[in-house]
Amino acid sequence: MSRTFTSESVSSGHPDKLCDAISDAILDECISNDPNARVAVETLVKGTSHSSNIVLAGEVSLAGNPEIAFEEIARKVAADIGYTNMEVGMDALSKDNCEVRCLIGRQSANIAQGVDSGSGIDHEQGAGDQGIMFGYATSESNFVKGAEGLFMPVPILLSHRLTNATTEAMRNQELPWLRPDAKSQVSVKYNGPEPMEITSLVLAVQHDDLATDMFGGDISKEHSFIRSEVIKKIIHKCMPEHMLSDNTRIVINGTGRFLLGGPHADAGITGRKVIVDSYGGMGRHGGGAFSGKDPSKVDRSASYAARWAAKHVVAAGLADKCEIQVSYAIGVAEPTAIHVDTQGSGANGISDAEIERRVRDAFDFRPSSIIERLGLKRPIYRRTAAGGHFGRKPDDDGGFSWESLDDSILSSLA
């Protein structure tokens, strides 16, 4: 039976992703100073044609209370992403044109009591808040060259490929007229479990005023040029050719132009792209954002752990799809519930109840155990702010540890 599913992504220069990056860069700096730092930082950005604003708000608690240069971090991240000119959407390095407001306090003592080991009702490290978290994995990406072993839905993987390739083409000057903001959307047609064809591909790329610079004010020539260059130098370089066909509908800058972007065009807020960050809508999401939160917040760490467990279930051959839900009460270490759903894809008649039993035996979902096992007290979070938190290759320094596979765990599950 055929079906079509669509996912979207946004680039690092999208206003919401800019906020995620600033929040996670602050988190990394705090963890570098104190691995046990408690951090929950939100960022908001908004600009006009002549000024822009970055607002930092939240809670930070560090041993020894070292000085953290919050404003400098925010400005540097925005500049690194490409916001150094008001025409682009923000001039982050100019104190005349960009104001940074810092509204960061300390973590509530009541929350700290429940999270710190040896205090509160539960003397183990408890969850930083109540909540539900989901992890998802699927074998379908094994059908796509270059995505083998990622165990991710293909539409979100391809959407990320497009925005990542757009950012790279801007950075390496292959398309020097690109600006930081971009959005993608990919629709994939399936035949049973196998992704077969990209039925539509949408990509919006922010760009310089090429009509004025190159085409004598002719907007139609500008759009035709941008479309041709993007198809040739981005789409055909990063999309699997066997999934593109003459029937694939390609929409580049559907409004015709995309000069005005970034914080000038749209306000950005941390944590507003949770579906982009996770599974593109194919796996469920509990609602809690990831960026700007230290690993004591189970919104982040338990989502990583649930993904890690689900990936092992699929990699062990127990199912073609696996979704794991974990729920917590604030201040309590043990999850209130664990649920496994393979969507009827269990192998060799293995029931979801049996897979759940094996998952409970193989994985420890207490916050302190997750943090230790995945090595989450390291400054590894800034890199997660664009391109998705899942379906990434583990880094040598421990980044994306939740994407690694453990042979001993695979053996215990099988």
Short mmCIF file of C-alpha atoms in Angstrom, two decimals:
data_model
loop_
_atom_site.label_atom_id
_atom_site.label_comp_id
_atom_site.label_asym_id
_atom_site.label_seq_id
_atom_site.Cartn_x
_atom_site.Cartn_y
_atom_site.Cartn_z
CA MET A 1 0.00 0.00 0.00
CA SER A 2 1.38 3.43 -0.97
CA ARG A 3 1.31 6.51 1.22
CA THR A 4 3.00 9.90 1.28
CA PHE A 5 4.49 11.64 4.31
CA THR A 6 5.94 15.14 4.62
CA SER A 7 8.49 16.67 7.01
CA GLU A 8 10.20 20.05 7.20
CA SER A 9 13.44 21.55 8.47
CA VAL A 10 14.89 25.02 8.96
CA SER A 11 18.46 26.27 8.73
CA SER A 12 20.70 27.52 11.53
CA GLY A 13 19.82 31.06 10.41
CA HIS A 14 16.09 30.67 10.99
CA PRO A 15 15.14 32.96 13.91
CA ASP A 16 13.95 30.07 16.10
CA LYS A 17 17.14 28.11 15.43
CA LEU A 18 19.23 31.20 16.13
CA CYS A 19 17.58 31.26 19.55
CA ASP A 20 18.22 27.55 20.09
CA ALA A 21 21.89 28.08 19.22
CA ILE A 22 22.29 30.98 21.64
CA SER A 23 20.59 29.06 24.46
CA ASP A 24 22.73 25.97 23.88
CA ALA A 25 25.94 27.99 23.59
CA ILE A 26 25.18 29.49 27.00
CA LEU A 27 24.53 25.98 28.33
CA ASP A 28 27.88 24.77 26.99
CA GLU A 29 29.72 27.65 28.63
CA CYS A 30 28.00 26.96 31.95
CA ILE A 31 28.80 23.23 31.83
CA SER A 32 32.42 24.06 30.92
CA ASN A 33 32.60 26.02 34.19
CA ASP A 34 30.59 23.52 36.27
CA PRO A 35 29.59 20.07 34.94
CA ASN A 36 26.74 20.04 37.49
CA ALA A 37 25.38 23.39 36.32
CA ARG A 38 21.64 23.89 36.41
CA VAL A 39 20.63 25.78 33.29
CA ALA A 40 17.29 26.68 31.73
CA VAL A 41 17.79 29.58 29.32
CA GLU A 42 15.33 30.90 26.76
CA THR A 43 16.18 33.36 23.99
CA LEU A 44 13.96 35.70 22.00
CA VAL A 45 15.08 37.70 18.96
CA LYS A 46 13.28 40.36 16.96
CA GLY A 47 14.48 43.13 14.69
CA THR A 48 13.34 46.01 12.53
CA SER A 49 14.96 47.72 9.56
CA HIS A 50 17.19 49.79 11.85
CA SER A 51 17.58 47.87 15.13
CA SER A 52 17.33 44.42 16.67
CA ASN A 53 16.95 42.86 20.07
CA ILE A 54 18.13 39.71 21.80
CA VAL A 55 16.40 38.88 25.09
CA LEU A 56 17.86 36.21 27.40
CA ALA A 57 15.70 34.87 30.21
CA GLY A 58 15.78 31.90 32.56
CA GLU A 59 17.69 30.37 35.44
CA VAL A 60 21.34 29.46 35.90
CA SER A 61 23.00 28.05 39.03
CA LEU A 62 26.75 27.38 39.07
CA ALA A 63 29.14 26.30 41.79
CA GLY A 64 31.25 29.26 42.83
CA ASN A 65 29.03 31.67 40.87
CA PRO A 66 31.56 32.38 38.09
CA GLU A 67 30.87 35.29 35.77
CA ILE A 68 29.35 34.11 32.49
CA ALA A 69 29.49 36.59 29.60
CA PHE A 70 25.91 35.99 28.47
CA GLU A 71 25.78 39.02 26.18
CA GLU A 72 29.08 38.23 24.47
CA ILE A 73 28.01 34.63 23.86
CA ALA A 74 24.73 35.74 22.29
CA ARG A 75 26.40 38.25 19.99
CA LYS A 76 29.12 35.81 18.91
CA VAL A 77 26.67 33.01 18.08
CA ALA A 78 24.49 35.32 15.99
CA ALA A 79 27.54 36.67 14.17
CA ASP A 80 28.91 33.18 13.51
CA ILE A 81 25.60 32.20 11.92
CA GLY A 82 25.86 35.20 9.59
CA TYR A 83 23.94 38.03 11.23
CA THR A 84 26.49 40.84 10.89
CA ASN A 85 24.50 43.19 8.67
CA MET A 86 21.12 44.84 9.11
CA GLU A 87 20.25 44.07 5.48
CA VAL A 88 20.55 40.38 6.30
CA GLY A 89 18.33 40.65 9.36
CA MET A 90 20.53 41.64 12.32
CA ASP A 91 23.92 43.21 13.06
CA ALA A 92 24.72 41.28 16.22
CA LEU A 93 28.14 42.83 16.76
CA SER A 94 26.89 46.42 16.77
CA LYS A 95 25.87 47.66 20.21
CA ASP A 96 24.27 50.64 18.49
CA ASN A 97 22.00 48.48 16.34
CA CYS A 98 21.55 45.39 18.51
CA GLU A 99 20.52 45.47 22.17
CA VAL A 100 20.96 42.41 24.39
CA ARG A 101 18.77 42.24 27.50
CA CYS A 102 19.67 39.67 30.15
CA LEU A 103 16.95 38.46 32.53
CA ILE A 104 18.67 35.42 34.00
CA GLY A 105 18.29 34.46 37.66
CA ARG A 106 19.00 31.38 39.79
CA GLN A 107 17.18 28.05 39.83
CA SER A 108 14.30 27.79 42.30
CA ALA A 109 15.40 26.25 45.60
CA ASN A 110 12.27 24.08 45.56
CA ILE A 111 13.21 22.58 42.19
CA ALA A 112 16.85 22.18 43.24
CA GLN A 113 15.75 20.24 46.31
CA GLY A 114 14.04 17.64 44.14
CA VAL A 115 16.81 17.41 41.55
CA ASP A 116 19.96 17.32 43.70
CA SER A 117 21.02 13.93 45.04
CA GLY A 118 20.59 13.53 48.80
CA SER A 119 17.83 16.09 49.21
CA GLY A 120 14.09 16.18 48.70
CA ILE A 121 11.64 13.34 49.24
CA ASP A 122 13.53 10.98 46.88
CA HIS A 123 17.19 10.96 47.90
CA GLU A 124 18.31 9.90 44.42
CA GLN A 125 18.60 12.58 41.74
CA GLY A 126 15.00 13.19 40.70
CA ALA A 127 13.56 14.38 37.43
CA GLY A 128 13.80 18.14 36.95
CA ASP A 129 10.12 18.30 36.09
CA GLN A 130 7.14 16.12 35.38
CA GLY A 131 6.55 15.23 31.76
CA ILE A 132 6.28 12.68 28.98
CA MET A 133 9.11 11.96 26.55
CA PHE A 134 9.21 9.90 23.37
CA GLY A 135 11.98 8.18 21.47
CA TYR A 136 11.51 6.75 17.98
CA ALA A 137 13.47 4.67 15.49
CA THR A 138 12.69 3.05 12.15
CA SER A 139 14.64 0.89 9.72
CA GLU A 140 13.40 2.76 6.63
CA SER A 141 16.51 4.92 6.25
CA ASN A 142 18.50 1.78 5.44
CA PHE A 143 16.93 2.00 1.96
CA VAL A 144 18.63 5.37 1.30
CA LYS A 145 22.28 5.61 0.33
CA GLY A 146 24.27 7.47 2.97
CA ALA A 147 21.57 7.04 5.60
CA GLU A 148 22.18 3.39 6.44
CA GLY A 149 22.28 2.75 10.17
CA LEU A 150 20.70 6.08 11.10
CA PHE A 151 17.31 4.47 11.84
CA MET A 152 15.36 7.64 11.11
CA PRO A 153 12.29 8.63 9.08
CA VAL A 154 13.46 9.56 5.59
CA PRO A 155 11.41 12.77 5.11
CA ILE A 156 13.06 14.54 8.07
CA LEU A 157 16.53 13.26 7.12
CA LEU A 158 16.18 14.66 3.60
CA SER A 159 14.73 17.93 4.89
CA HIS A 160 17.78 18.35 7.13
CA ARG A 161 20.08 17.52 4.24
CA LEU A 162 18.61 20.41 2.25
CA THR A 163 18.97 23.05 4.95
CA ASN A 164 22.44 21.82 5.92
CA ALA A 165 23.54 21.92 2.27
CA THR A 166 22.11 25.42 1.90
CA THR A 167 24.08 26.64 4.92
CA GLU A 168 27.23 24.97 3.59
CA ALA A 169 26.80 26.57 0.16
CA MET A 170 26.59 29.96 1.88
CA ARG A 171 29.61 29.35 4.11
CA ASN A 172 31.92 28.01 1.40
CA GLN A 173 30.79 30.73 -1.03
CA GLU A 174 29.64 28.25 -3.65
CA LEU A 175 26.48 30.34 -3.74
CA PRO A 176 27.86 33.63 -2.35
CA TRP A 177 24.53 35.45 -2.62
CA LEU A 178 22.84 33.22 -0.05
CA ARG A 179 21.84 34.65 3.35
CA PRO A 180 21.45 32.64 6.59
CA ASP A 181 17.69 31.98 6.70
CA ALA A 182 16.22 28.94 4.92
CA LYS A 183 13.39 26.42 5.18
CA SER A 184 12.83 23.05 3.51
CA GLN A 185 10.01 20.55 3.12
CA VAL A 186 10.14 17.08 1.59
CA SER A 187 7.25 14.75 0.74
CA VAL A 188 8.16 11.07 0.32
CA LYS A 189 6.01 8.37 -1.27
CA TYR A 190 6.26 4.89 0.26
CA ASN A 191 5.54 1.47 -1.13
CA GLY A 192 4.86 -0.47 2.04
CA PRO A 193 7.77 0.28 4.41
CA GLU A 194 10.16 1.40 1.65
CA PRO A 195 10.60 5.09 0.74
CA MET A 196 10.43 5.17 -3.05
CA GLU A 197 10.10 8.68 -4.43
CA ILE A 198 10.25 12.34 -3.51
CA THR A 199 6.90 13.62 -4.76
CA SER A 200 7.50 17.25 -3.81
CA LEU A 201 10.43 19.29 -2.54
CA VAL A 202 10.12 22.82 -1.21
CA LEU A 203 13.12 25.02 -0.42
CA ALA A 204 13.09 28.69 0.53
CA VAL A 205 16.50 30.37 0.57
CA GLN A 206 17.21 33.91 1.71
CA HIS A 207 19.30 35.80 -0.85
CA ASP A 208 20.88 39.10 -1.81
CA ASP A 209 19.09 41.54 -4.11
CA LEU A 210 20.23 39.89 -7.33
CA ALA A 211 17.56 41.63 -9.39
CA THR A 212 19.29 44.95 -8.71
CA ASP A 213 22.85 43.62 -8.69
CA MET A 214 22.72 41.35 -11.75
CA PHE A 215 19.51 41.60 -13.75
CA GLY A 216 18.64 45.28 -14.12
CA GLY A 217 15.71 45.08 -11.73
CA ASP A 218 14.11 42.06 -13.47
CA ILE A 219 12.68 39.93 -10.61
CA SER A 220 11.65 37.09 -12.93
CA LYS A 221 15.23 36.65 -14.15
CA GLU A 222 16.45 36.73 -10.56
CA HIS A 223 14.05 33.95 -9.56
CA SER A 224 14.88 31.82 -12.61
CA PHE A 225 18.61 32.13 -11.85
CA ILE A 226 18.22 31.28 -8.17
CA ARG A 227 16.01 28.29 -8.96
CA SER A 228 18.48 26.91 -11.51
CA GLU A 229 21.50 27.36 -9.21
CA VAL A 230 19.76 25.86 -6.17
CA ILE A 231 18.57 22.80 -8.12
CA LYS A 232 22.03 22.23 -9.61
CA LYS A 233 24.27 23.03 -6.64
CA ILE A 234 22.12 22.01 -3.68
CA ILE A 235 19.30 19.65 -4.59
CA HIS A 236 21.12 17.39 -7.02
CA LYS A 237 24.16 17.29 -4.73
CA CYS A 238 22.38 16.18 -1.56
CA MET A 239 19.19 14.38 -2.63
CA PRO A 240 19.24 10.65 -3.53
CA GLU A 241 18.97 10.69 -7.33
CA HIS A 242 16.94 7.48 -7.43
CA MET A 243 14.19 9.24 -5.45
CA LEU A 244 13.95 12.21 -7.81
CA SER A 245 11.93 11.86 -11.00
CA ASP A 246 10.36 13.98 -13.73
CA ASN A 247 7.21 13.93 -11.60
CA THR A 248 8.93 15.46 -8.54
CA ARG A 249 7.45 18.88 -7.93
CA ILE A 250 10.21 21.33 -6.97
CA VAL A 251 9.27 24.70 -5.47
CA ILE A 252 12.10 27.18 -4.87
CA ASN A 253 11.17 30.46 -3.11
CA GLY A 254 7.47 30.03 -3.68
CA THR A 255 6.67 33.71 -3.02
CA GLY A 256 9.14 34.77 -5.72
CA ARG A 257 11.69 36.54 -3.49
CA PHE A 258 13.25 36.05 -0.06
CA LEU A 259 15.38 39.13 0.70
CA LEU A 260 14.05 39.92 4.15
CA GLY A 261 14.70 37.15 6.67
CA GLY A 262 16.11 36.37 10.07
CA PRO A 263 15.01 38.36 13.14
CA HIS A 264 14.00 41.34 10.98
CA ALA A 265 11.28 39.33 9.23
CA ASP A 266 10.17 37.06 12.09
CA ALA A 267 10.52 36.86 15.85
CA GLY A 268 12.43 33.80 17.06
CA ILE A 269 12.04 31.90 20.33
CA THR A 270 13.94 28.97 21.83
CA GLY A 271 12.19 25.62 21.60
CA ARG A 272 9.63 26.42 18.94
CA LYS A 273 10.87 23.81 16.43
CA VAL A 274 10.42 20.63 18.49
CA ILE A 275 9.17 18.55 15.53
CA VAL A 276 12.07 19.71 13.36
CA ASP A 277 14.37 18.77 16.26
CA SER A 278 12.95 15.26 16.59
CA TYR A 279 11.29 13.03 13.96
CA GLY A 280 9.51 15.36 11.58
CA GLY A 281 6.10 14.34 12.87
CA MET A 282 6.43 10.63 12.19
CA GLY A 283 7.22 9.82 15.81
CA ARG A 284 5.30 11.50 18.60
CA HIS A 285 6.72 14.28 20.77
CA GLY A 286 5.98 14.95 24.42
CA GLY A 287 5.98 18.72 23.98
CA GLY A 288 9.08 19.70 25.96
CA ALA A 289 11.83 21.53 24.09
CA PHE A 290 15.50 20.50 24.27
CA SER A 291 17.68 23.56 23.77
CA GLY A 292 18.95 25.63 26.68
CA LYS A 293 18.30 22.89 29.22
CA ASP A 294 20.95 21.02 31.21
CA PRO A 295 20.60 17.21 31.35
CA SER A 296 18.88 17.20 34.75
CA LYS A 297 15.85 18.34 32.74
CA VAL A 298 14.31 15.09 31.50
CA ASP A 299 12.66 16.96 28.62
CA ARG A 300 16.10 16.66 27.09
CA SER A 301 17.97 13.76 28.67
CA ALA A 302 15.07 11.30 28.79
CA SER A 303 14.17 12.10 25.17
CA TYR A 304 17.75 11.25 24.26
CA ALA A 305 17.60 8.06 26.33
CA ALA A 306 14.28 6.99 24.81
CA ARG A 307 15.70 7.51 21.31
CA TRP A 308 18.82 5.54 22.29
CA ALA A 309 16.68 2.64 23.52
CA ALA A 310 14.35 2.68 20.50
CA LYS A 311 17.33 2.68 18.15
CA HIS A 312 18.73 -0.41 19.88
CA VAL A 313 15.39 -2.21 19.57
CA VAL A 314 15.31 -1.68 15.81
CA ALA A 315 19.04 -2.31 15.33
CA ALA A 316 18.68 -5.60 17.25
CA GLY A 317 16.07 -6.73 14.73
CA LEU A 318 13.21 -6.88 17.23
CA ALA A 319 11.03 -4.55 15.12
CA ASP A 320 11.12 -2.32 12.03
CA LYS A 321 9.70 0.58 14.04
CA CYS A 322 9.81 1.35 17.72
CA GLU A 323 8.41 4.18 19.77
CA ILE A 324 9.19 4.38 23.49
CA GLN A 325 7.38 6.66 25.91
CA VAL A 326 8.83 7.46 29.33
CA SER A 327 7.05 9.59 31.94
CA TYR A 328 8.31 11.24 35.13
CA ALA A 329 7.21 13.05 38.28
CA ILE A 330 9.25 16.04 39.44
CA GLY A 331 11.78 15.13 42.13
CA VAL A 332 11.35 11.36 41.62
CA ALA A 333 14.09 9.24 40.07
CA GLU A 334 12.19 6.21 38.77
CA PRO A 335 9.93 6.84 35.74
CA THR A 336 6.23 6.69 36.49
CA ALA A 337 5.72 4.55 33.36
CA ILE A 338 7.47 3.08 30.32
CA HIS A 339 5.55 2.16 27.16
CA VAL A 340 6.74 0.44 23.97
CA ASP A 341 4.84 0.56 20.66
CA THR A 342 6.23 -1.12 17.53
CA GLN A 343 3.19 -0.25 15.42
CA GLY A 344 2.70 -3.91 14.56
CA SER A 345 6.22 -4.33 13.18
CA GLY A 346 7.56 -6.73 15.81
CA ALA A 347 9.71 -9.50 14.32
CA ASN A 348 9.00 -13.24 14.64
CA GLY A 349 5.85 -12.72 16.63
CA ILE A 350 7.61 -10.90 19.49
CA SER A 351 4.99 -8.89 21.34
CA ASP A 352 5.35 -5.28 22.43
CA ALA A 353 4.97 -6.47 26.02
CA GLU A 354 7.99 -8.74 25.62
CA ILE A 355 10.05 -5.99 23.98
CA GLU A 356 9.07 -3.65 26.82
CA ARG A 357 10.27 -6.21 29.35
CA ARG A 358 13.62 -6.48 27.58
CA VAL A 359 13.92 -2.68 27.36
CA ARG A 360 13.29 -2.35 31.11
CA ASP A 361 16.00 -4.93 31.79
CA ALA A 362 18.54 -3.35 29.42
CA PHE A 363 18.08 0.37 30.14
CA ASP A 364 18.07 2.43 33.32
CA PHE A 365 15.89 5.51 32.83
CA ARG A 366 16.69 7.21 36.15
CA PRO A 367 18.06 10.70 35.38
CA SER A 368 21.43 10.14 37.08
CA SER A 369 21.94 6.88 35.16
CA ILE A 370 21.01 8.47 31.83
CA ILE A 371 23.40 11.35 32.43
CA GLU A 372 26.27 9.06 33.40
CA ARG A 373 25.72 6.43 30.69
CA LEU A 374 25.41 8.96 27.87
CA GLY A 375 28.07 11.32 29.23
CA LEU A 376 25.80 14.36 29.20
CA LYS A 377 27.79 16.61 31.55
CA ARG A 378 29.93 17.90 28.70
CA PRO A 379 29.71 21.00 26.48
CA ILE A 380 28.22 19.08 23.54
CA TYR A 381 24.96 20.92 23.00
CA ARG A 382 25.60 23.89 20.70
CA ARG A 383 26.01 21.52 17.74
CA THR A 384 22.53 20.06 18.27
CA ALA A 385 20.82 23.41 17.63
CA ALA A 386 20.48 22.89 13.85
CA GLY A 387 20.13 19.76 11.75
CA GLY A 388 18.14 17.78 14.30
CA HIS A 389 19.04 16.08 17.56
CA PHE A 390 18.65 12.57 16.10
CA GLY A 391 19.96 10.68 13.11
CA ARG A 392 23.44 12.17 13.57
CA LYS A 393 26.80 10.40 13.68
CA PRO A 394 28.33 10.26 17.22
CA ASP A 395 31.25 12.65 17.69
CA ASP A 396 34.65 11.62 19.05
CA ASP A 397 34.24 13.87 22.10
CA GLY A 398 30.94 12.32 23.18
CA GLY A 399 28.54 14.47 21.22
CA PHE A 400 25.40 12.64 20.05
CA SER A 401 26.26 9.70 22.31
CA TRP A 402 22.57 8.74 22.22
CA GLU A 403 23.07 7.82 18.56
CA SER A 404 25.74 5.21 19.31
CA LEU A 405 25.01 1.49 19.47
CA ASP A 406 26.32 -0.74 22.26
CA ASP A 407 27.05 -4.34 21.22
CA SER A 408 26.43 -5.67 24.71
CA ILE A 409 22.99 -4.05 24.81
CA LEU A 410 22.14 -5.35 21.35
CA SER A 411 23.06 -8.87 22.51
CA SER A 412 20.95 -8.58 25.66
CA LEU A 413 17.92 -7.45 23.64
CA ALA A 414 18.13 -10.11 20.96
#
